[in-house]
mmCIF file of C-alpha atoms (C1' of nucleotides) in Angstrom:
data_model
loop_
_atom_site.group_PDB
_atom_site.id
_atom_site.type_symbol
_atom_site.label_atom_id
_atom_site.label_comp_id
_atom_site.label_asym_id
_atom_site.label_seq_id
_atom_site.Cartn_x
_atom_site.Cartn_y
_atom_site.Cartn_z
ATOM 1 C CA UNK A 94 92.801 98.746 150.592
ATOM 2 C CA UNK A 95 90.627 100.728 148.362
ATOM 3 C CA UNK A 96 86.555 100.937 149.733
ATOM 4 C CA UNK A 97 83.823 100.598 147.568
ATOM 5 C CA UNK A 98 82.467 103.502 146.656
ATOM 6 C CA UNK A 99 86.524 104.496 145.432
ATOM 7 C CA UNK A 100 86.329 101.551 143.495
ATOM 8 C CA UNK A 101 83.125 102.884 141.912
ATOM 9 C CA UNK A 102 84.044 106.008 140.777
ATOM 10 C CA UNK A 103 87.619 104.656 139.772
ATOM 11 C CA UNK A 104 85.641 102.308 137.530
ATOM 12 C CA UNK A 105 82.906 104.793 136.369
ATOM 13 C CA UNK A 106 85.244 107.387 135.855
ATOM 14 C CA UNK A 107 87.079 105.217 133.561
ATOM 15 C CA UNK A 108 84.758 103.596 131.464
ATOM 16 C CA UNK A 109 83.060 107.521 131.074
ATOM 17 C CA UNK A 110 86.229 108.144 129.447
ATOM 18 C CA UNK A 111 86.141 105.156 127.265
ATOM 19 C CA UNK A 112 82.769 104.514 126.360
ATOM 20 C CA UNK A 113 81.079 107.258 127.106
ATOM 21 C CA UNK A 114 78.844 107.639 130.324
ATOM 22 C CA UNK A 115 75.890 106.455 128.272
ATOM 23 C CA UNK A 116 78.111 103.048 127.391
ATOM 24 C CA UNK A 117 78.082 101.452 130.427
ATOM 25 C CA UNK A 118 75.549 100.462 133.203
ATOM 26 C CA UNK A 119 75.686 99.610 136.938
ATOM 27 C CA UNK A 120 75.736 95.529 135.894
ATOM 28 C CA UNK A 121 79.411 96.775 134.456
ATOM 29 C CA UNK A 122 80.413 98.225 137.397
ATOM 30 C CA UNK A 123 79.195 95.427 139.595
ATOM 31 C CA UNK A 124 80.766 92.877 137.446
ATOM 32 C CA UNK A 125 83.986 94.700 137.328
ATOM 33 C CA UNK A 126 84.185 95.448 141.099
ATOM 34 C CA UNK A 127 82.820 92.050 142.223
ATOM 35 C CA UNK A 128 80.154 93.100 143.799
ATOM 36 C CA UNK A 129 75.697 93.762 142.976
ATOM 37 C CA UNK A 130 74.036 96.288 141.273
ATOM 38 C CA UNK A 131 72.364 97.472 144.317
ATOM 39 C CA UNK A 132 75.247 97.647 146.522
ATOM 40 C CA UNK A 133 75.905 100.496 143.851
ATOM 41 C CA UNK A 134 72.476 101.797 144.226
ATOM 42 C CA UNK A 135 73.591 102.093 148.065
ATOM 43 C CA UNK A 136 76.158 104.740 147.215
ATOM 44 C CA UNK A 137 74.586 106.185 144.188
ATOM 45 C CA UNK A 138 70.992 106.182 144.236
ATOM 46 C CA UNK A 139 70.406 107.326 140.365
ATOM 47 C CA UNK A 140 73.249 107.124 137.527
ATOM 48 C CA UNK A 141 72.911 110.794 137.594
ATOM 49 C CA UNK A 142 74.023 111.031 141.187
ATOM 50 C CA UNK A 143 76.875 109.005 139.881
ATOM 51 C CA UNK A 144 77.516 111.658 137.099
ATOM 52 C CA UNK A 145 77.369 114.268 139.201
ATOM 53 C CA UNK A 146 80.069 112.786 141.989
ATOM 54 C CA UNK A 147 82.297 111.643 139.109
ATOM 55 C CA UNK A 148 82.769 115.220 137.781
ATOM 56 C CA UNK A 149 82.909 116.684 140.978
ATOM 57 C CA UNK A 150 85.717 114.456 141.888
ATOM 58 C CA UNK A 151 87.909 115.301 139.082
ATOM 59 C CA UNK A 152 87.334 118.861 139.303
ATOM 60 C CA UNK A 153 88.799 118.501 142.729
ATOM 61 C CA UNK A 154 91.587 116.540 141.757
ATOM 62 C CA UNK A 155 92.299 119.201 139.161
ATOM 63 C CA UNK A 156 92.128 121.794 140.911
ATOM 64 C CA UNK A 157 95.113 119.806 143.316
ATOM 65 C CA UNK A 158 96.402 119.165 140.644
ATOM 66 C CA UNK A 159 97.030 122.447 138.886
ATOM 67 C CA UNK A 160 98.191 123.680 142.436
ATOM 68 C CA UNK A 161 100.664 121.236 142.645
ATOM 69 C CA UNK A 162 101.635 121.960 139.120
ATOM 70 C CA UNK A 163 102.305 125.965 140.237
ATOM 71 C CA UNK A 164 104.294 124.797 142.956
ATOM 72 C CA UNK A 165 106.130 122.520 141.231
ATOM 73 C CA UNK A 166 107.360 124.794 138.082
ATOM 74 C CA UNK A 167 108.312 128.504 138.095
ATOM 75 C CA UNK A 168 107.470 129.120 134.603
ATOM 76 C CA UNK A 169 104.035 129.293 132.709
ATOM 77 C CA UNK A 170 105.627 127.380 129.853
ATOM 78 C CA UNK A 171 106.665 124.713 132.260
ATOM 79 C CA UNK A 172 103.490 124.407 133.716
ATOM 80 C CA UNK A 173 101.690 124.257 130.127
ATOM 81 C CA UNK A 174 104.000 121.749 129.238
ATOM 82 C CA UNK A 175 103.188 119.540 132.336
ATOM 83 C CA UNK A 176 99.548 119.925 131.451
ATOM 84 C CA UNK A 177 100.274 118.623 127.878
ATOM 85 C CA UNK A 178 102.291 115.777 129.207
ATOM 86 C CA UNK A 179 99.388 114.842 131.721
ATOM 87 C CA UNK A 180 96.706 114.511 129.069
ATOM 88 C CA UNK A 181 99.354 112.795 127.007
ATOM 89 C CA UNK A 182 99.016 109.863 129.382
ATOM 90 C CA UNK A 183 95.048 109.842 129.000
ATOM 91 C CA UNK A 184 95.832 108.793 125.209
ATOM 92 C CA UNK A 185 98.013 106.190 126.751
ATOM 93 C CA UNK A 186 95.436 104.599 127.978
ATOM 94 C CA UNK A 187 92.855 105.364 125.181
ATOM 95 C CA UNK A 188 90.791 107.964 127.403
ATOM 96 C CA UNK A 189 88.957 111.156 126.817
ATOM 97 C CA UNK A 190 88.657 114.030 128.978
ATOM 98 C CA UNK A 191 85.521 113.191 131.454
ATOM 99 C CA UNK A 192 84.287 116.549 131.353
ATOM 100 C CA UNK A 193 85.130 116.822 127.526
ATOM 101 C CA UNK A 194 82.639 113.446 127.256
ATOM 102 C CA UNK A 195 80.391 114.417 129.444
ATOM 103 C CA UNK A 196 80.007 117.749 127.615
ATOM 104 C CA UNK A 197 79.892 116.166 123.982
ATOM 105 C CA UNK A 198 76.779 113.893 125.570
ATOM 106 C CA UNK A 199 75.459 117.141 126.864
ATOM 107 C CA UNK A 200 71.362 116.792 125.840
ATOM 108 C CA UNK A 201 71.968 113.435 127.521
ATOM 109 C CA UNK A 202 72.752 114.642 131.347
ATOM 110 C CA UNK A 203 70.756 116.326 133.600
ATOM 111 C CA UNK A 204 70.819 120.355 134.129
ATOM 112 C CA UNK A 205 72.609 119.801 137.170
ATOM 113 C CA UNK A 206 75.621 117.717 135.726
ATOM 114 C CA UNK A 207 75.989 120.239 132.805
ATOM 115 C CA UNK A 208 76.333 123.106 134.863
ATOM 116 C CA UNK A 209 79.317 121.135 137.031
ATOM 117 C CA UNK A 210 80.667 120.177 133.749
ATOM 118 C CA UNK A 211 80.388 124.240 132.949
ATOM 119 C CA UNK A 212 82.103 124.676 136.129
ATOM 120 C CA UNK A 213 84.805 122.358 135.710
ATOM 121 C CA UNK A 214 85.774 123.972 132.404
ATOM 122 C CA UNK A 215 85.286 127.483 133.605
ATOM 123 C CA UNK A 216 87.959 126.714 136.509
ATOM 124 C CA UNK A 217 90.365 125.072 133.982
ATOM 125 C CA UNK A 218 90.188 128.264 131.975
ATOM 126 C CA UNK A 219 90.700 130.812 134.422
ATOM 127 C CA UNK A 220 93.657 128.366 135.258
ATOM 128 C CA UNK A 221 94.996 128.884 131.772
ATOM 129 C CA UNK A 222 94.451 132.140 131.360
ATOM 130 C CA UNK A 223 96.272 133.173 134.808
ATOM 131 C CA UNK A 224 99.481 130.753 132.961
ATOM 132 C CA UNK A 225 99.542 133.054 130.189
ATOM 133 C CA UNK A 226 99.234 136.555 132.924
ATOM 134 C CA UNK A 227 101.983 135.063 134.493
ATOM 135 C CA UNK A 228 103.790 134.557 131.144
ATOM 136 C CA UNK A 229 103.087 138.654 130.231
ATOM 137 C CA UNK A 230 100.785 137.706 127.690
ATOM 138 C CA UNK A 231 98.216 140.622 126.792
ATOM 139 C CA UNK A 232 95.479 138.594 125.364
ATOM 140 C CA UNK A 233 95.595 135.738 127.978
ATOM 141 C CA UNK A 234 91.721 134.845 128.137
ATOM 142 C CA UNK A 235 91.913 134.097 124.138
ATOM 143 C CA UNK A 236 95.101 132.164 124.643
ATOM 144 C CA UNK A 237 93.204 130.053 127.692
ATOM 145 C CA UNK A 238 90.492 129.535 125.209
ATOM 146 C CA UNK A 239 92.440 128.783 121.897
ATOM 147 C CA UNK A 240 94.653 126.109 124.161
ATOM 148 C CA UNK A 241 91.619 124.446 125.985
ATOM 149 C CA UNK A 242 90.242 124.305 122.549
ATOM 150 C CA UNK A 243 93.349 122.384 121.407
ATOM 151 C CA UNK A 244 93.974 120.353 123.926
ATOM 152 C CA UNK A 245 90.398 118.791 123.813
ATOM 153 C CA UNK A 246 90.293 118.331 120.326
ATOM 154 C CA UNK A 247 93.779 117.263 120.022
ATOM 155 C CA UNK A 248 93.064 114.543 122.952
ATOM 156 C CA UNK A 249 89.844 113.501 120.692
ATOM 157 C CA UNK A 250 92.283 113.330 117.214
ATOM 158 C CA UNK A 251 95.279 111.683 119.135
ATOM 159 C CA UNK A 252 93.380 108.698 121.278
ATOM 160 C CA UNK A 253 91.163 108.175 117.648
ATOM 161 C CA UNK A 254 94.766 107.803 116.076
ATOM 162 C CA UNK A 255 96.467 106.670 119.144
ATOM 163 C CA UNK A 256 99.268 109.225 119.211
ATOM 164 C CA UNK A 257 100.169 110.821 121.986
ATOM 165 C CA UNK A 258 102.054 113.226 119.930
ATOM 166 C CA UNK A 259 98.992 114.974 118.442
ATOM 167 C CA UNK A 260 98.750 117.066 121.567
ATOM 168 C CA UNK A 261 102.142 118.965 122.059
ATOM 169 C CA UNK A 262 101.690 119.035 117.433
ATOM 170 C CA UNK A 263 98.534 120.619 117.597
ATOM 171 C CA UNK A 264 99.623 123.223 120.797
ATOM 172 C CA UNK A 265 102.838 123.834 119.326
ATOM 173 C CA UNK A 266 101.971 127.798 118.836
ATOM 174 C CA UNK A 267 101.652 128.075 122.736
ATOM 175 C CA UNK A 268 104.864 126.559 124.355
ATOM 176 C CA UNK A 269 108.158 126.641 123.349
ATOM 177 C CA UNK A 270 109.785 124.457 121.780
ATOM 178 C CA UNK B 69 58.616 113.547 100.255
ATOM 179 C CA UNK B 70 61.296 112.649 102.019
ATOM 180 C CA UNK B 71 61.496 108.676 102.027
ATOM 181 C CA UNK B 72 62.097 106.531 105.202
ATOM 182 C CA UNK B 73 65.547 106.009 104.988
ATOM 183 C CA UNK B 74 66.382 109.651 104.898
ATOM 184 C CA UNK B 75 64.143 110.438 107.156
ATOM 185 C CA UNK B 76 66.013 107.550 109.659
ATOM 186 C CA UNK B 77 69.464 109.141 108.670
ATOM 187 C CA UNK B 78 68.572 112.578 109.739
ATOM 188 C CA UNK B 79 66.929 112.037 113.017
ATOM 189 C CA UNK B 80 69.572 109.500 113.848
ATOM 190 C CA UNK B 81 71.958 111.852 112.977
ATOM 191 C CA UNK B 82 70.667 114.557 115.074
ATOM 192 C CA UNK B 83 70.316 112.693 118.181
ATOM 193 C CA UNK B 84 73.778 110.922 117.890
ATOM 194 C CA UNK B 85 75.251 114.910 117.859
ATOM 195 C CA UNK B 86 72.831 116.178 120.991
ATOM 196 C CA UNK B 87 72.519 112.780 123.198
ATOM 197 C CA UNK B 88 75.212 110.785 121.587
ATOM 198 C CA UNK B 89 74.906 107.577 119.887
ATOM 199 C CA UNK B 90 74.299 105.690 122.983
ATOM 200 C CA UNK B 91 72.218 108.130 124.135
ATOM 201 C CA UNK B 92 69.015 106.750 121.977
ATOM 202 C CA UNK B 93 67.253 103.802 120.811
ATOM 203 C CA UNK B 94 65.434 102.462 117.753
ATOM 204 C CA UNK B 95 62.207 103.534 119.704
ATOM 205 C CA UNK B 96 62.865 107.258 119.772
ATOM 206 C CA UNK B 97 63.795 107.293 116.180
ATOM 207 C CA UNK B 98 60.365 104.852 115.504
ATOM 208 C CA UNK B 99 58.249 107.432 117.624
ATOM 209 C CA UNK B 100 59.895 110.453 116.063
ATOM 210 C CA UNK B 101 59.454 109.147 112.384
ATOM 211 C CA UNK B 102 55.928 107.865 113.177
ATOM 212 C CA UNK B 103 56.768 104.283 112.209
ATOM 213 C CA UNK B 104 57.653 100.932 114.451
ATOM 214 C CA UNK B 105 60.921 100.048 115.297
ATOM 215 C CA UNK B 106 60.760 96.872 112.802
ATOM 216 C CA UNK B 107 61.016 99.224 109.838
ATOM 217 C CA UNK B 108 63.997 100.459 111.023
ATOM 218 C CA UNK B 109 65.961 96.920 111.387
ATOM 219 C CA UNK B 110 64.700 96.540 107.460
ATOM 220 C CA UNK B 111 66.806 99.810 106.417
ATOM 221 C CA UNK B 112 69.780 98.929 109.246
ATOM 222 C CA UNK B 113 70.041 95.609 110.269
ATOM 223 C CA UNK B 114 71.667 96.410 113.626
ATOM 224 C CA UNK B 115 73.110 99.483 115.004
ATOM 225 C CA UNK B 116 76.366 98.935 114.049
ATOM 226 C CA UNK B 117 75.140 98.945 110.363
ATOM 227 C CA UNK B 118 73.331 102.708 111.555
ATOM 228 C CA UNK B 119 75.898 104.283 112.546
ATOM 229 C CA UNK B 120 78.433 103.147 109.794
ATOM 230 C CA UNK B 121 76.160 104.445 107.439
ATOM 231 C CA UNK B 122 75.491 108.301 109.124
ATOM 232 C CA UNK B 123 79.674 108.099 108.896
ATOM 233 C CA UNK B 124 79.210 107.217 105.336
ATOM 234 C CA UNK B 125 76.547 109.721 104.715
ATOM 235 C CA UNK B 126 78.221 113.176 106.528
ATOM 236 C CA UNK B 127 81.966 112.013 104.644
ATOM 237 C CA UNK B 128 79.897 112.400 101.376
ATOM 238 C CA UNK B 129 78.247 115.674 102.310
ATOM 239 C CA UNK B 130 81.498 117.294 103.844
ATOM 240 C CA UNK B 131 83.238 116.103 100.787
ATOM 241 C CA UNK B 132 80.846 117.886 98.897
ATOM 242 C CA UNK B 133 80.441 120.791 101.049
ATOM 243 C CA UNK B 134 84.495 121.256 101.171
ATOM 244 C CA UNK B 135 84.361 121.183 97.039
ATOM 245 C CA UNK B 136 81.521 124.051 97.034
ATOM 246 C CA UNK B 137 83.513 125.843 99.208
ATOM 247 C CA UNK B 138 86.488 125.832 96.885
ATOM 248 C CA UNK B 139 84.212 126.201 93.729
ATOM 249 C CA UNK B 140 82.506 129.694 96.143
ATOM 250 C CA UNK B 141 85.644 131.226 97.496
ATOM 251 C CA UNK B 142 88.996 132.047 95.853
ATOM 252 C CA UNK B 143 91.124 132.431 99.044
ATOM 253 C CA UNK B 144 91.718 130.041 101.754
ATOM 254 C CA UNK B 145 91.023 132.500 104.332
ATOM 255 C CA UNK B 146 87.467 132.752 103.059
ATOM 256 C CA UNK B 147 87.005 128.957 102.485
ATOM 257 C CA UNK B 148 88.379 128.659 106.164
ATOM 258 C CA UNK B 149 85.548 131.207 107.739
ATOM 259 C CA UNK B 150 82.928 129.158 106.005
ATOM 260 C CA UNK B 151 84.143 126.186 107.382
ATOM 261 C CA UNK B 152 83.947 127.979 110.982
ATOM 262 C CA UNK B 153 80.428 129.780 109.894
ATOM 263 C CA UNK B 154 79.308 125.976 108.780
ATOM 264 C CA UNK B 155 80.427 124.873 112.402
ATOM 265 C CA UNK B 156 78.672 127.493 114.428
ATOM 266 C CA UNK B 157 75.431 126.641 113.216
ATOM 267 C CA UNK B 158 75.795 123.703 114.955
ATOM 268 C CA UNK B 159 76.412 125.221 118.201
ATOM 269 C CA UNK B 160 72.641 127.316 117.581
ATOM 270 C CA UNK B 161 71.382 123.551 117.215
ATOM 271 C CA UNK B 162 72.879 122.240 120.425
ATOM 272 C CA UNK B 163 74.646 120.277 118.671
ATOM 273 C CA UNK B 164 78.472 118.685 118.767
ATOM 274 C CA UNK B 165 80.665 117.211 115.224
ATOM 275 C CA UNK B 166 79.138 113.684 114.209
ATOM 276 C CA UNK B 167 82.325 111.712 113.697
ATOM 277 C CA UNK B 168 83.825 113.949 117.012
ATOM 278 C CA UNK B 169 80.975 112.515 118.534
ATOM 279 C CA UNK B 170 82.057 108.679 117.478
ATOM 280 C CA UNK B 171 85.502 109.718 118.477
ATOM 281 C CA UNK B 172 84.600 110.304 121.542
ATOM 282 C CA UNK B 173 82.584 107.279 122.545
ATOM 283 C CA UNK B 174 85.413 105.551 120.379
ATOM 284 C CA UNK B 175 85.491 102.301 122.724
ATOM 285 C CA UNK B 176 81.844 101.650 122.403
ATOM 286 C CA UNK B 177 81.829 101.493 118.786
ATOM 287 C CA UNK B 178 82.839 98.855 116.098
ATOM 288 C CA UNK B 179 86.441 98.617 114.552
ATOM 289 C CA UNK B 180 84.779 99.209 111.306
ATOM 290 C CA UNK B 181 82.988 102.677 112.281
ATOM 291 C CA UNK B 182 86.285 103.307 114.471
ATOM 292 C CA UNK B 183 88.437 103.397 110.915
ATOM 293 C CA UNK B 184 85.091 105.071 108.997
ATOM 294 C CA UNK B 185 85.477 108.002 111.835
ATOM 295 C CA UNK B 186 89.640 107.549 111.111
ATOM 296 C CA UNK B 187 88.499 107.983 107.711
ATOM 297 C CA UNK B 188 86.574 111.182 107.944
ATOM 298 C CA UNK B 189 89.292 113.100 110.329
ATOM 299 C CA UNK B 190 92.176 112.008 107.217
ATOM 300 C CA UNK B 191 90.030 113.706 104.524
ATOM 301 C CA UNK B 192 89.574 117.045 106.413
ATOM 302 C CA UNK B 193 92.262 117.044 107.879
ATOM 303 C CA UNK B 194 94.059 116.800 104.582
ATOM 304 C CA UNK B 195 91.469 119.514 102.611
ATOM 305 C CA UNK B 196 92.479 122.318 105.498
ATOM 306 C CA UNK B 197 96.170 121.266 104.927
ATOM 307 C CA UNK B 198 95.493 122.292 101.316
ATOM 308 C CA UNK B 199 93.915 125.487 102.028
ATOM 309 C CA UNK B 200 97.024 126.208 103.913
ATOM 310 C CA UNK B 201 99.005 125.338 101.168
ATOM 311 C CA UNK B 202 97.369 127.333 98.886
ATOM 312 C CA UNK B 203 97.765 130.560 101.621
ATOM 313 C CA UNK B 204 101.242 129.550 100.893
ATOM 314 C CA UNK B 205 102.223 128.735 104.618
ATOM 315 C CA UNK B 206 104.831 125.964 105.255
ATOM 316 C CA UNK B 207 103.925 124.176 107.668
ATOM 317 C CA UNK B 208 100.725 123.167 106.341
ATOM 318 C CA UNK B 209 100.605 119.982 107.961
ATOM 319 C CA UNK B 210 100.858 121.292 111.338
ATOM 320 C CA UNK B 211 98.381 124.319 110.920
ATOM 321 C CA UNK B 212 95.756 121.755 109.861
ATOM 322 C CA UNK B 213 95.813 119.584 112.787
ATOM 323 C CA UNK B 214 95.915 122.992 115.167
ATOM 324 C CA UNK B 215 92.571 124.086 113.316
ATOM 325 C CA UNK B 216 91.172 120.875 113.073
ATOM 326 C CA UNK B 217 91.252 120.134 116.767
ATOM 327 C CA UNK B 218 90.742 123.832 118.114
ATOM 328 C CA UNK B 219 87.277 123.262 115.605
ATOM 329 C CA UNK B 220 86.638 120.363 117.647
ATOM 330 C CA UNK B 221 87.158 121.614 121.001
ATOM 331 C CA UNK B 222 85.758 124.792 120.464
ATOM 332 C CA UNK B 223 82.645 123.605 119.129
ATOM 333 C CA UNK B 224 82.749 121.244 122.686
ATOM 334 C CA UNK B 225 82.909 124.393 124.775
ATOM 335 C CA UNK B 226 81.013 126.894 122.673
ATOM 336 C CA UNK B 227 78.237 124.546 122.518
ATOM 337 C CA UNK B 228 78.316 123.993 126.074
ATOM 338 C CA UNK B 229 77.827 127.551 127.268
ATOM 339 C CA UNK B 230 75.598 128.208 124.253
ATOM 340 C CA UNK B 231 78.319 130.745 122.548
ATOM 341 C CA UNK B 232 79.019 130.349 118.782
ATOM 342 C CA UNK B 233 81.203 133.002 119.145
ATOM 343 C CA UNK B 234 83.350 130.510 120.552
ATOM 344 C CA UNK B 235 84.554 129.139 117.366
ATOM 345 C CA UNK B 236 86.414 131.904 115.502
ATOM 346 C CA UNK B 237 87.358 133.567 118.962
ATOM 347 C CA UNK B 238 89.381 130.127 119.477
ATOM 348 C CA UNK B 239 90.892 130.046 116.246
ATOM 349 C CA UNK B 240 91.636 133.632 115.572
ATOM 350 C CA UNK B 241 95.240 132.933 114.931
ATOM 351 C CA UNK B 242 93.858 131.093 111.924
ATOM 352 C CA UNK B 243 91.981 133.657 110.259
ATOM 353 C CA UNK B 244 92.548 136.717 109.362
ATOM 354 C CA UNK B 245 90.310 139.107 111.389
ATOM 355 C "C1'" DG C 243 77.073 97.695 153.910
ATOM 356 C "C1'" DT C 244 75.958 93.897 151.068
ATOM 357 C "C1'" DC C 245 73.034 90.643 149.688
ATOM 358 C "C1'" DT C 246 68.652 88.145 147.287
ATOM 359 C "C1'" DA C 247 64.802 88.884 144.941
ATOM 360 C "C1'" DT C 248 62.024 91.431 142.229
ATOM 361 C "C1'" DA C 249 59.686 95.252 139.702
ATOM 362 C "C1'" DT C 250 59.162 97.756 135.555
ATOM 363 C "C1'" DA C 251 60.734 99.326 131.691
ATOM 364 C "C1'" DC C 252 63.440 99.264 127.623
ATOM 365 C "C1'" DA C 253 67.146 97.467 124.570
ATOM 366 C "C1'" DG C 254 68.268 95.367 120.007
ATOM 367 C "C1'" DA C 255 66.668 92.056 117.077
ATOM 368 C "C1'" DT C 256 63.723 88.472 114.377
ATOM 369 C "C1'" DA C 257 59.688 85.782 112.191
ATOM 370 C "C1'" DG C 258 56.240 85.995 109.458
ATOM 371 C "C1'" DA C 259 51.584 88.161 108.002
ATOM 372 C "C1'" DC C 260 49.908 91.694 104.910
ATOM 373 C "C1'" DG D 271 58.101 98.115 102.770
ATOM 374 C "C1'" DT D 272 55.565 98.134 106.940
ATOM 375 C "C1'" DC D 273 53.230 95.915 110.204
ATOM 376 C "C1'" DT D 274 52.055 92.711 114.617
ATOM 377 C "C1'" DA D 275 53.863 89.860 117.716
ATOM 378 C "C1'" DT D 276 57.400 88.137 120.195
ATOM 379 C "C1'" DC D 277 62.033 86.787 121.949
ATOM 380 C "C1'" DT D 278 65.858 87.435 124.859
ATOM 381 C "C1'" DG D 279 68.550 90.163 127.254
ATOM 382 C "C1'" DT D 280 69.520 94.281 129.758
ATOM 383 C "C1'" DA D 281 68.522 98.859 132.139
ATOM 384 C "C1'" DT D 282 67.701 101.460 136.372
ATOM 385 C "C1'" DA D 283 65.816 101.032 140.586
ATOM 386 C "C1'" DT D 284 63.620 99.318 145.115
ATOM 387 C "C1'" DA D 285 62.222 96.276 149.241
ATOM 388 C "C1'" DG D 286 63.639 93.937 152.700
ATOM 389 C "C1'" DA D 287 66.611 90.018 154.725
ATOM 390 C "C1'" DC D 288 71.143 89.375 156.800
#
DNA sequence: GTCTATATACAGATAGAC
DNA sequence: GTCTATCTGTATATAGAC
């Protein structure tokens, strides 16, 4: 039994990723949970408090989940490779990155939600970049850059297209394969 | 003299790349033209017919752009750096790709923009595979689709921390340097 | 914690005068 | 081609009952 305010941000989080947080309001939410706008309200007074937990909540989960992914897999490559595959699934199911949307509506959120967004994105690169340290790389902060670079714009080409294959295409030059 | 229809175009345009195309109405393009929202329904019936037509209108004007670039430089390293010069402008704007923009909020738009974004992506995708053609590498194909979406995501993170350097740091392996 | 009811504002869109 | 006036629906948000 999921409460309410998971079934919120479960919602939220994916219609962000479909629509864009601008293309949806709390009357979707309501109407997809099965319960009122201001039940909503209760949990999230403003939309922007809504923004705010929703990319808070996946930077946590992230940050899990690249944990899990170190202690899962011995090599960098491996690891990479798991990221790929994750974000593979988002196509799947015709998503964007959150943060990725949330950064291409950027004049759209508040100051505060940008600088999470920043946040979220700063993590995932030092993430990267400590992948390619691990892999003996001597240029590992442009290699975090050039593959979060690729990975978001290969998730934007491959949902548009809806192949999942774009991804692991586009990041060929930084796993083996 | 610009005439209204242009003038509709370009502010439309510049808000769908800052806010997103959700992220305004036909009342902050009325107040920022200095005419009533009525005009604008006589020009674009409803916003569907809008944003098909700024898809149109930036396909044209890359198209063109991407033949003056040819016609300007001889080598396809140089026609590739103009491409990323072109791009980082956009970053000292604040703003993020049109049609990456449409990609992104790709379930809250029409089929028929959804294939006019398709559209845009096939044609540059195709030009930069011909630049790497003509720089003789083989796999053309693939090199395209690794610049093309480390463009896109690097203009996504460089405009978010307000770095143009961004661009050409991401796609380095691209370019000669 | 969820509801009803409501406030206020704005959305996209249209009819018809000028 | 641009306007006034208006329609209908929706947006975010709040007050207060249960």
């Amino acid at each position: 039994m999921t409460d309410t305010k998971t079934k919120i941000l479960d919602l939220a989080e994916s219609l962000t990723q479909t629509k864009g947080f601008n293309g949806f309001s709390y009357i979707d939410l309501a109407n997809g949970i099965g319960i009122k706008t201001s039940s909503i309200h209760y949990y999230f007074k403003t939309k922007d408090d809504l923004a705010a937990a929703l990319v808070e909540r996946i930077h946590e989960n992230h940050t899990e989940g690249f944990q899990a992914m170190e202690a899962g897999h011995d090599s960098a490559d491996a690891r990479l490779k798991a990221v790929i595959a994750y974000f593979q699934n988002y196509i799947a199911d015709q998503k964007f990155c959150l943060c990725g949307m949330m950064a291409a509506e950027l004049q759209s959120v508040s100051p505060r939600v940008a600088k999470l967004v920043q946040a979220y994105f700063r993590d995932f690169q030092t993430w990267l970049k400590r992948q390619f340290e691990h892999a003996g790389k001597e240029d590992a902060d442009r290699l975090a850059l050039g593959f979060l670079s690729g990975l978001e714009g290969s998730l934007l080409l491959g949902r548009l297209n809806g192949d999942p294959d774009v991804i692991p295409h586009a990041l060929q030059d930084y796993i083996t394969t």
